[in-house]
Coordinates of C-alpha atoms and ligand atoms in Angstrom, one line a residue:
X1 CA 0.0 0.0 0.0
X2 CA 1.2 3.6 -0.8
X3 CA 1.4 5.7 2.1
X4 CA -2.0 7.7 1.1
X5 CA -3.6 11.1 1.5
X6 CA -1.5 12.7 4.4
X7 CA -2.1 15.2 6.3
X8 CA -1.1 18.5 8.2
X9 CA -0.1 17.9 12.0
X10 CA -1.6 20.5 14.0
X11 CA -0.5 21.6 17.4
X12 CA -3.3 22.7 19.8
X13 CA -2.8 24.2 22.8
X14 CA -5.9 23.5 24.7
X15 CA -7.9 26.6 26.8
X16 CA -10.6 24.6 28.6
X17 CA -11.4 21.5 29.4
X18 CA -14.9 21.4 28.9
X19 CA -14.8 23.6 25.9
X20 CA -12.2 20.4 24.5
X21 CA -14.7 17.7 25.9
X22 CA -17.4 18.9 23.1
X23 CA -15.2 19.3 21.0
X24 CA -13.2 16.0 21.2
X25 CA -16.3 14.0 20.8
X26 CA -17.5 16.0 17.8
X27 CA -14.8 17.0 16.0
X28 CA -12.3 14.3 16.6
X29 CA -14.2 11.0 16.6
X30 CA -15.8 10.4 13.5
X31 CA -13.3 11.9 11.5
X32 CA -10.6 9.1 12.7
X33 CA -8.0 11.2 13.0
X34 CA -4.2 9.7 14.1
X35 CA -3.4 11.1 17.4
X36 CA 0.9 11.2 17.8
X37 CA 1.0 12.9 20.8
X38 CA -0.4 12.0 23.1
X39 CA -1.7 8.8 21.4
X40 CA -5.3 8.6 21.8
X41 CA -7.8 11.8 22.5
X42 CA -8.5 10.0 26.0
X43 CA -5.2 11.0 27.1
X44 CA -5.8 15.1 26.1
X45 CA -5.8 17.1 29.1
X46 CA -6.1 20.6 29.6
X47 CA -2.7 22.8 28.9
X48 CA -0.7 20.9 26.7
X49 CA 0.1 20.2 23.2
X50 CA -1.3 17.9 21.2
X51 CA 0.1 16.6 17.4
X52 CA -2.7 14.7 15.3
X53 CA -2.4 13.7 11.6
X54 CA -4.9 14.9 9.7
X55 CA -5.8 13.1 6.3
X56 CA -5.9 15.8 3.5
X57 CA -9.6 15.2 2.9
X58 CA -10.5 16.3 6.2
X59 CA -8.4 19.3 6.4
X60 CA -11.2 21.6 5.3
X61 CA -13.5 20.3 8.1
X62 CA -10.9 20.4 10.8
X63 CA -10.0 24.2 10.0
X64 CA -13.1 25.4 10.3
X65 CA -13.9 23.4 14.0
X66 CA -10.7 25.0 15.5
X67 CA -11.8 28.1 13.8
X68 CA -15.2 28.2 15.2
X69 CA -14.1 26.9 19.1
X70 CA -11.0 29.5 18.9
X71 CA -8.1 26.8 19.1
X72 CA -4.7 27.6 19.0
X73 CA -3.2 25.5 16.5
X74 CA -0.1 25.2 13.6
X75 CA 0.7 23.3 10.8
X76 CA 4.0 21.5 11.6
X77 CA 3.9 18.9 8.8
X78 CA 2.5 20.4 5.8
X79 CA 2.8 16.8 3.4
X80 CA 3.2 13.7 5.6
X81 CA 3.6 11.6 2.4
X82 CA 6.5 14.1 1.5
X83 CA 7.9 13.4 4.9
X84 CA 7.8 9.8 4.7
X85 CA 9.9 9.7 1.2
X86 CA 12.4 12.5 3.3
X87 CA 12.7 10.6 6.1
X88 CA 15.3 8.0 4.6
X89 CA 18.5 9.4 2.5
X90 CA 18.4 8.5 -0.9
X91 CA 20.3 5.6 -1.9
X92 CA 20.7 2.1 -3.5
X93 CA 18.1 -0.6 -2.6
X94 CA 18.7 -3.0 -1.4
X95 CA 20.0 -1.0 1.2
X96 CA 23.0 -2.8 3.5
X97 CA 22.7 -2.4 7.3
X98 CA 23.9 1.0 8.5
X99 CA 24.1 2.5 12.3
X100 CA 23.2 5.7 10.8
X101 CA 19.9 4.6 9.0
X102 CA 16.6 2.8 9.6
X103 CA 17.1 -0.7 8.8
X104 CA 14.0 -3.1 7.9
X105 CA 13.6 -5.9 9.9
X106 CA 15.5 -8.5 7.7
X107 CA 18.7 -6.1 7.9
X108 CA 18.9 -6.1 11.3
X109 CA 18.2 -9.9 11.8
X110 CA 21.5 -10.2 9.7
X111 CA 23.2 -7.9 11.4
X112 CA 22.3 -9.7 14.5
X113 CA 23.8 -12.9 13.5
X114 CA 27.1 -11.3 12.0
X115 CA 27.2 -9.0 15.2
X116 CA 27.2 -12.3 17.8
X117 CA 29.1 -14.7 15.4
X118 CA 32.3 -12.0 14.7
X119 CA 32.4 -10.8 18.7
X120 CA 31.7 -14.6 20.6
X121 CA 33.4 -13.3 23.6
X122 CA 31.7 -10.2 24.2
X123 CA 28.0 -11.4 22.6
X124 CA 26.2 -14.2 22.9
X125 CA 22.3 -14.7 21.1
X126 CA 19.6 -15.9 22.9
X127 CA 15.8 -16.5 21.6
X128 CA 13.6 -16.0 23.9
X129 CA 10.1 -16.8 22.0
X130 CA 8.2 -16.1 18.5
X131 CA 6.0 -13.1 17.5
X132 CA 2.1 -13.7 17.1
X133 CA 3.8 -14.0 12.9
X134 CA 6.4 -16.6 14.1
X135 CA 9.2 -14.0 13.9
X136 CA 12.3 -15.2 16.4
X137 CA 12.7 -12.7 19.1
X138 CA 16.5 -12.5 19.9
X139 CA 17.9 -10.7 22.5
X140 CA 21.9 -10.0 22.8
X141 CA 23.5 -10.5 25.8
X142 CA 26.7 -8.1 25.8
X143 CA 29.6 -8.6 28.4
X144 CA 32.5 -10.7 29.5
X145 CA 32.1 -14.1 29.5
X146 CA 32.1 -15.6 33.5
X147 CA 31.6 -18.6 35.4
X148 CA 29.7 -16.5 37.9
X149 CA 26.2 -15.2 37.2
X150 CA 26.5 -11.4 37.1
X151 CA 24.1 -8.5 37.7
X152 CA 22.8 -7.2 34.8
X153 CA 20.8 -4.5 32.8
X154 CA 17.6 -4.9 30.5
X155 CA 17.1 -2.7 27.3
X156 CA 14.3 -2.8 24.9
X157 CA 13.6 -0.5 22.1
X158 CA 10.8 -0.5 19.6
X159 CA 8.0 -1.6 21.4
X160 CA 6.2 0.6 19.2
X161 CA 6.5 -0.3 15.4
X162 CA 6.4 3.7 14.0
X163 CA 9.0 4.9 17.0
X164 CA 12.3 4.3 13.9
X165 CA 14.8 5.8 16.3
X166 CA 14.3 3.3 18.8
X167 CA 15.8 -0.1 17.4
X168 CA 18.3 2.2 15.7
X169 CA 19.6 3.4 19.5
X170 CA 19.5 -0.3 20.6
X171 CA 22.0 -1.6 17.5
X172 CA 23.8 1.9 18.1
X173 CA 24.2 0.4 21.6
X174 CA 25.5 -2.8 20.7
X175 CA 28.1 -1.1 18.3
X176 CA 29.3 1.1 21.1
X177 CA 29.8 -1.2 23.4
X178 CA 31.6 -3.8 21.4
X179 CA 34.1 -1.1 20.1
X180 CA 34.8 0.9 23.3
X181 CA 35.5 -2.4 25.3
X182 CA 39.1 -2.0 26.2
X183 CA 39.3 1.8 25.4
X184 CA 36.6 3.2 27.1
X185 CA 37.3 2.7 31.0
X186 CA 33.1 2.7 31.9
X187 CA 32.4 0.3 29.0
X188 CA 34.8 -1.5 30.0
X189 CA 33.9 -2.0 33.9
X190 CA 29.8 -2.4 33.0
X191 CA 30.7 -5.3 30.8
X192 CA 33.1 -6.9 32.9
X193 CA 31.1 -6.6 35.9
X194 CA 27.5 -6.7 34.4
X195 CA 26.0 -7.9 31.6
X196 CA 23.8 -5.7 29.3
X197 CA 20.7 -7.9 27.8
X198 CA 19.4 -5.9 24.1
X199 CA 15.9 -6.7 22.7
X200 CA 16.3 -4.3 19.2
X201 CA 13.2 -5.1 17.9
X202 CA 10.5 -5.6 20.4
X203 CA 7.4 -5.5 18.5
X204 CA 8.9 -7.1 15.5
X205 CA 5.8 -7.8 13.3
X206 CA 4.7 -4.1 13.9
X207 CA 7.8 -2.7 12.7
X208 CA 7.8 -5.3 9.7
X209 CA 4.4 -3.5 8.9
X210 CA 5.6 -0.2 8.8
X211 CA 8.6 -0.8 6.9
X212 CA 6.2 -2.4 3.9
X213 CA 2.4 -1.3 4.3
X214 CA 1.7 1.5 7.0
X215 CA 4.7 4.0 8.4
X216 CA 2.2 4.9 11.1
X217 CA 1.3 1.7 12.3
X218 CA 2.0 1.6 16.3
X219 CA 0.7 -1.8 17.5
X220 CA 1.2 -5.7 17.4
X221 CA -0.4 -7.6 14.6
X222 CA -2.3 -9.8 16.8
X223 CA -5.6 -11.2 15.0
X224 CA -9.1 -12.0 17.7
X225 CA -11.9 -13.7 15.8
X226 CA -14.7 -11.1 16.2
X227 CA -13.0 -8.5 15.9
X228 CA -11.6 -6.7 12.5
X229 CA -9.1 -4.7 14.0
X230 CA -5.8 -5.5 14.3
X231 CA -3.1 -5.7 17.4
X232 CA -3.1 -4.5 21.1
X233 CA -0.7 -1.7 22.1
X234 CA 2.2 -3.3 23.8
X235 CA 3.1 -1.1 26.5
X236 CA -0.7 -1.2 27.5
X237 CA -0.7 -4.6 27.7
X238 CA 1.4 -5.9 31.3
X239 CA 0.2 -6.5 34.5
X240 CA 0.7 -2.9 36.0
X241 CA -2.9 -1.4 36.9
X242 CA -3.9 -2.9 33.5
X243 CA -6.3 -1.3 31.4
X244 CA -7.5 0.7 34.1
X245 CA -6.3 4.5 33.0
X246 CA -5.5 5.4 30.1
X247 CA -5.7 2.7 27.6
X248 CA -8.6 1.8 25.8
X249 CA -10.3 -1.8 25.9
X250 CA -11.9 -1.1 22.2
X251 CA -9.8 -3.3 20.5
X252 CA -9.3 -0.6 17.0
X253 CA -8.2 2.0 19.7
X254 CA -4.0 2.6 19.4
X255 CA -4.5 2.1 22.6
X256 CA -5.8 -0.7 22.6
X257 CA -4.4 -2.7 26.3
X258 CA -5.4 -6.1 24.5
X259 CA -7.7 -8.7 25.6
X260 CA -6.0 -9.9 29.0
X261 CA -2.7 -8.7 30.3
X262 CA 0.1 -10.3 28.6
X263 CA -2.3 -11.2 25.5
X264 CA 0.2 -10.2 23.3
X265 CA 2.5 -13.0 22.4
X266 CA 5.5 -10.6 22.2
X267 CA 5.0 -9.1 26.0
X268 CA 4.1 -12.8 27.5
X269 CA 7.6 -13.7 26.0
X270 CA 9.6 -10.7 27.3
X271 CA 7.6 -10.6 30.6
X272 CA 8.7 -14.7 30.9
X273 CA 12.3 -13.5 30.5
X274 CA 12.6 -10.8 32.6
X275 CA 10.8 -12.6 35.1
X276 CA 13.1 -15.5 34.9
X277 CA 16.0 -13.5 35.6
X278 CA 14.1 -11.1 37.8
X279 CA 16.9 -12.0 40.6
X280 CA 20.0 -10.9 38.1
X281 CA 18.2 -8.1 36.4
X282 CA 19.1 -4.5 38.9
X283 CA 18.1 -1.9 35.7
X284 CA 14.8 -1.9 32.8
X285 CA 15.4 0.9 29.9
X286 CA 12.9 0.8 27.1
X287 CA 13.0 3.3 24.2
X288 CA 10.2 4.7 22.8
X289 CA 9.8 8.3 21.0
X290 CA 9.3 11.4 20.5
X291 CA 9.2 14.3 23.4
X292 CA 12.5 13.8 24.7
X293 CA 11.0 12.4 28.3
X294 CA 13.1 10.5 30.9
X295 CA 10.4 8.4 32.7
X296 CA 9.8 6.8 35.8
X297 CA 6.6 4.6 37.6
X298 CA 4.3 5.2 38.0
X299 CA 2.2 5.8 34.9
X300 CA -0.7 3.7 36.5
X301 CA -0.9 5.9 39.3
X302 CA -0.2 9.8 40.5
X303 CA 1.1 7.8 43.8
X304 CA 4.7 8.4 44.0
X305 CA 7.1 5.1 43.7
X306 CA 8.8 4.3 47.0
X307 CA 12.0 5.1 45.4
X308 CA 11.0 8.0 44.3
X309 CA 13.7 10.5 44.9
X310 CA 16.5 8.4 44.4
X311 CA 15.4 7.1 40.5
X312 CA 14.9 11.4 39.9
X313 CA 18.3 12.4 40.9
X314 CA 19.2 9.6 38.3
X315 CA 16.7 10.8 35.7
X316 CA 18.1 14.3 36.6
X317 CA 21.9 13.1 36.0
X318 CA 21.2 11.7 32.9
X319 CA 19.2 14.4 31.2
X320 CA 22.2 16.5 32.5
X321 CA 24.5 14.1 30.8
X322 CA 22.8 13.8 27.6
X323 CA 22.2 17.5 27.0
X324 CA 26.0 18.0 27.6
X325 CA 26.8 16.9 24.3
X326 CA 24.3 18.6 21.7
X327 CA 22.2 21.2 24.2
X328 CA 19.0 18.8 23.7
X329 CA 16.9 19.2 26.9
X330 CA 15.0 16.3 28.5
X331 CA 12.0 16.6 30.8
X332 CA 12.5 13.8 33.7
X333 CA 9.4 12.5 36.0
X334 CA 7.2 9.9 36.4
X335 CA 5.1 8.6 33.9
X336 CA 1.2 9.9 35.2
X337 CA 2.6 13.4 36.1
X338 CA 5.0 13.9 33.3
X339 CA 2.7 13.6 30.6
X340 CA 0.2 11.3 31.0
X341 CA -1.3 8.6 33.3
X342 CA -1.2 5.1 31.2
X343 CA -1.7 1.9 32.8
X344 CA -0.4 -0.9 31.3
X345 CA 3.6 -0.2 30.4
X346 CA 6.2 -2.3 30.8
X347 CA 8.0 0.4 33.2
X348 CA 6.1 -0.2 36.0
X349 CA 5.4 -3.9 35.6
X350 CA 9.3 -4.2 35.7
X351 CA 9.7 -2.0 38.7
X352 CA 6.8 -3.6 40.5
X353 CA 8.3 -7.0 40.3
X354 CA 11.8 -5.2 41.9
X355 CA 13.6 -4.0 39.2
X356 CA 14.2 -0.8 41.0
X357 CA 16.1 1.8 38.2
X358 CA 13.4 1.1 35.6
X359 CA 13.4 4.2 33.1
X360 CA 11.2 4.8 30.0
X361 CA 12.8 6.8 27.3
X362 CA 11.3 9.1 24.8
X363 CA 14.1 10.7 22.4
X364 CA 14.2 12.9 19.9
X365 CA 12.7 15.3 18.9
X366 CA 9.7 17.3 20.4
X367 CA 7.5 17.3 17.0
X368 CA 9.2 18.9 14.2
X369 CA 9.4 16.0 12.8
X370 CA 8.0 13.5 15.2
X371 CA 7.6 9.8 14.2
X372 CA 10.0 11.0 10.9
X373 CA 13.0 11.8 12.3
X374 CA 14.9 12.1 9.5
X375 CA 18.1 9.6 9.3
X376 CA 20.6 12.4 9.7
X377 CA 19.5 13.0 13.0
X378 CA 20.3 9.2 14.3
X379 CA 23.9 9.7 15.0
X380 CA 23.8 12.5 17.0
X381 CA 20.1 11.4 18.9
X382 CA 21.8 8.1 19.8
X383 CA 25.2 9.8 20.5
X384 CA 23.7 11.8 23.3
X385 CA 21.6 9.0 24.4
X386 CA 24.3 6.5 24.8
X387 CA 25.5 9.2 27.9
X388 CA 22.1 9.0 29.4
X389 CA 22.1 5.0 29.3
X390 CA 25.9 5.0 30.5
X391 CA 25.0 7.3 33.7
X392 CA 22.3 5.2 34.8
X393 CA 24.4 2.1 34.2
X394 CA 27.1 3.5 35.7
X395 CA 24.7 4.3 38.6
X396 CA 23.0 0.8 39.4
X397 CA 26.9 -0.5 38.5
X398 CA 27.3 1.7 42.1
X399 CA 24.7 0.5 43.4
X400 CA 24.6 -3.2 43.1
Ligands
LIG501 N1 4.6 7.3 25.2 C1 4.7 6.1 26.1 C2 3.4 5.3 26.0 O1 2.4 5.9 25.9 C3 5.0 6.5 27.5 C4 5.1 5.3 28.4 C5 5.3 5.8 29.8 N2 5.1 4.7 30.7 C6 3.9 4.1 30.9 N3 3.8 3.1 31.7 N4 2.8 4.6 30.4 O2 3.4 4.1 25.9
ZN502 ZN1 6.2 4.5 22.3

C-alpha cells in the first residue's frame, strides 16, 4: 500500500477543558483522525500540546472546528507523504545495514547474527520466544564471559512499530559497546562486571508493517476472531494497573491494552524472561519516541514510587549528561505526572516485580518532525543517548 492522503499535523494548545470535551467527541471522533502525541484523545488534558495527523480530505473540516471553538493550532507537517519519502536518504536498494539509518527488519536480523558470530566473547544470542507471525525474538546478551552469574541491565527498544529511532539506539548500543571495550574505562567496567541484555526489535511484526504497508502503524499484529481490527498496544498490555487508566479496551483504539494482560505474544515472552531472571536483572530501559522524556513509575498511578527521589536524581543526572553533548533538553518525571497517566507499560510492571532503576525513554525530537525523524539525525540522537544509558548504568553499577 502507498502511504496515502496525508495530512497537516496540528498543534493545539488546549484553553478549557470542557470547551475540548465537546469538542473532542464531535470533531475528533468520526473523522478518525491519528493522534501522535499523546496517542489517543482520552489522554488530552487541559494545557498541553497535542500533534494529530490529519488526512488531507478532512483538512477543510478540521479548520473550520478549530476556527469556530478558537483553538490555537499550527501546521507543523505540511505533506506527511512528502515526509515519509524524506525521512530516509536517498540511496541504493537494497540497502546494506547501516548504524546511521533505519534498517527493515531482515537487515537487522542479519546484522544480529554477524554481530554475535564475529564478537563470541563479548555477545552471545539468545531467543527468547516467536512473534504472534512466528518472527524469532533475539535478544543479545553483551559482556564478558564468567563462570559466575553477574548482575545485569535490560534494554528494549521498539516496542512501538512507527518509534524508527528506537531499534536504531539499541543496534547503536550494541556497536558502542563492542568497540569501546578495552578503550573506554566505563564500558569497560559495565561489561566486565555486568552484563547488558538488548531486545532491538520488540514489537517485531509491527515494525515489519511499517517498513512495507503503514509507516504509522503503532501496535502488534495480533488477530481476535470477532473482531476486525488488528493488534493490542504493547506497552498497555502488562500487568501494571492494567487497562484501568489510560488505555482503551476497544480493540481498533492505538490504545488498545489487548484482551487480558500479557495477551500479546511478544509481551508474554519478554515478561517470561525478565521474570526468569528477575533475581540478576538491577536496571529496565525501554526506548520509545518522540518528546524527549526521561520516565519513571508510575504511569498507573499519580502515587509516587517508593523510590522516588532516588530514581529522579538519576533521571536528573542523565538528562544532564545527555544535554552536555548537543544542548538537547529532556524533561525527567514519572510517567502519570510527566505527561500522561497510562496503565499498562512495561515500566512499571518491571519496577513492581523489583527491578528498581526502571526508566522509560522518549528521544528525539519534540515534533518537528515527530515519528520521521529524519536519518541524519540518528547519530547525533543516539550519540547523546548513549551518555544518558551509561550514567544510569554507571549508577546501578554503584549501586549493586
Ligand atoms: N509514550 C509512552 C506510551 O504511551 C510512554 C510510556 C510511559 N510509561 C507508561 N507506563 N505509560 O506508551
Ligand atoms: Zn512508544
Amino acid at each position: 500500500m502507498k502511504f496515502l492522503l496525508l495530512l497537516g499535523l496540528v498543534a493545539v494548545a488546549l484553553a478549557e477543558t470542557t470547551h475540548f470535551e465537546g469538542s473532542c467527541l464531535c470533531v475528533w471522533r468520526p473523522l478518525q483522525v491519528d493522534f501522535w502525541r499523546p496517542e489517543s484523545p482520552e489522554l488530552v488534558t487541559i494545557d498541553i500540546d497535542v500533534d494529530i495527523r490529519v488526512p488531507a480530505f478532512y483538512l477543510d473540516m478540521v479548520y473550520t472546528r478549530l476556527d469556530q471553538i478558537d483553538m490555537e493550532h499550527e501546521v507543523l507537517i505540511e505533506d506527511l507523504e512528502d515526509a515519509v519519502n524524506r525521512e530516509r536518504d536517498s540511496g541504493p536498494t537494497p540497502r546494506a545495514h547501516s548504524y546511521t539509518k533505519y534498517n527493515d527488519w531482515n537487515t537487522v536480523q542479519g546484522w544480529m547474527n554477524t554481530i554475535a558470530s564475529s564478537n563470541p566473547n563479548l555477545i552471545s544470542k539468545q531467543v527468547i520466544g516467536n512473534t504472534y507471525e512466528g518472527r524469532p525474538m533475539t535478544v543479545l546478551k553483551l559482556g564478558k564471559k564468567s563462570s559466575v552469574t553477574k548482575n545485569a541491565i535490560f534494554l528494549d527498544c521498539g516496542i512501538h512499530a512507527r518509534e524508527w529511532i528506537a531499534p536504531a539506539f539499541c543496534q547503536w548500543f550494541v556497536k558502542e559497546a563492542l568497540s569501546t571495550y578495552g578503550s573506554d574505562s566505563q564500558m569497560t567496567s559495565l561489561l566486565d562486571q555486568m552484563d547488558v541484555y538488548v531486545l532491538p526489535v520488540f514489537n517485531i511484526d509491527g515494525y515489519d508493517y511499517t517498513h512495507k504497508s503503514n509507516r504509522m502503524w503503532r501496535k502488534t499484529r495480533s488477530r481476535k476472531s470477532g473482531s476486525s481490527c488488528i493488534g493490542a498496544d504493547p506497552n498497555r498490555n502488562w500487568n501494571a494497573g492494567w487497562c484501568t487508566i489510560g488505555a482503551s479496551s476497544n480493540p481498533c483504539s492505538d490504545t488498545f491494552c489487548g484482551y487480558s494482560p500479557e495477551s500479546e505474544i511478544e509481551v508474554k515472552n519478554v515478561a517470561d524472561f525478565i521474570r526468569r531472571n528477575k533475581s540478576i536483572i538491577k536496571a529496565y530501559l525501554t526506548i520509545h519516541s518522540y518528546s524527549q522524556l526521561l520516565l519513571f513509575p508510575y504511569s498507573y498511578t499519580f502515587q509516587l514510587a517508593a523510590h522516588h527521589s532516588e530514581l529522579l536524581k538519576v533521571a536528573e543526572g542523565a538528562s544532564a549528561a545527555l544535554r552536555s553533548l548537543y544542548g538537547t533538553s529532556y524533561t525527567s518525571g514519572p510517567g502519570a505526572a510527566t505527561i500522561y497517566p497510562a496503565a499498562g507499560g512495561s515500566d512499571d510492571w518491571a519496577y513492581d516485580l523489583g527491578v528498581k532503576y526502571s526508566y522509560t525513554f522518549e528521544l528525539r525530537d519534540t515534533g518537528r518532525y515527530g515519528f520521521l525523524l529524519p536519518e541524519s539525525q540518528i547519530k547525533p540522537t543516539c550519540e547523546e543517548t548513549m551518555l544518558a544509558v551509561k550514567y544510569i548504568a554507571a549508577y546501578v553499577q554503584k549501586n549493586l
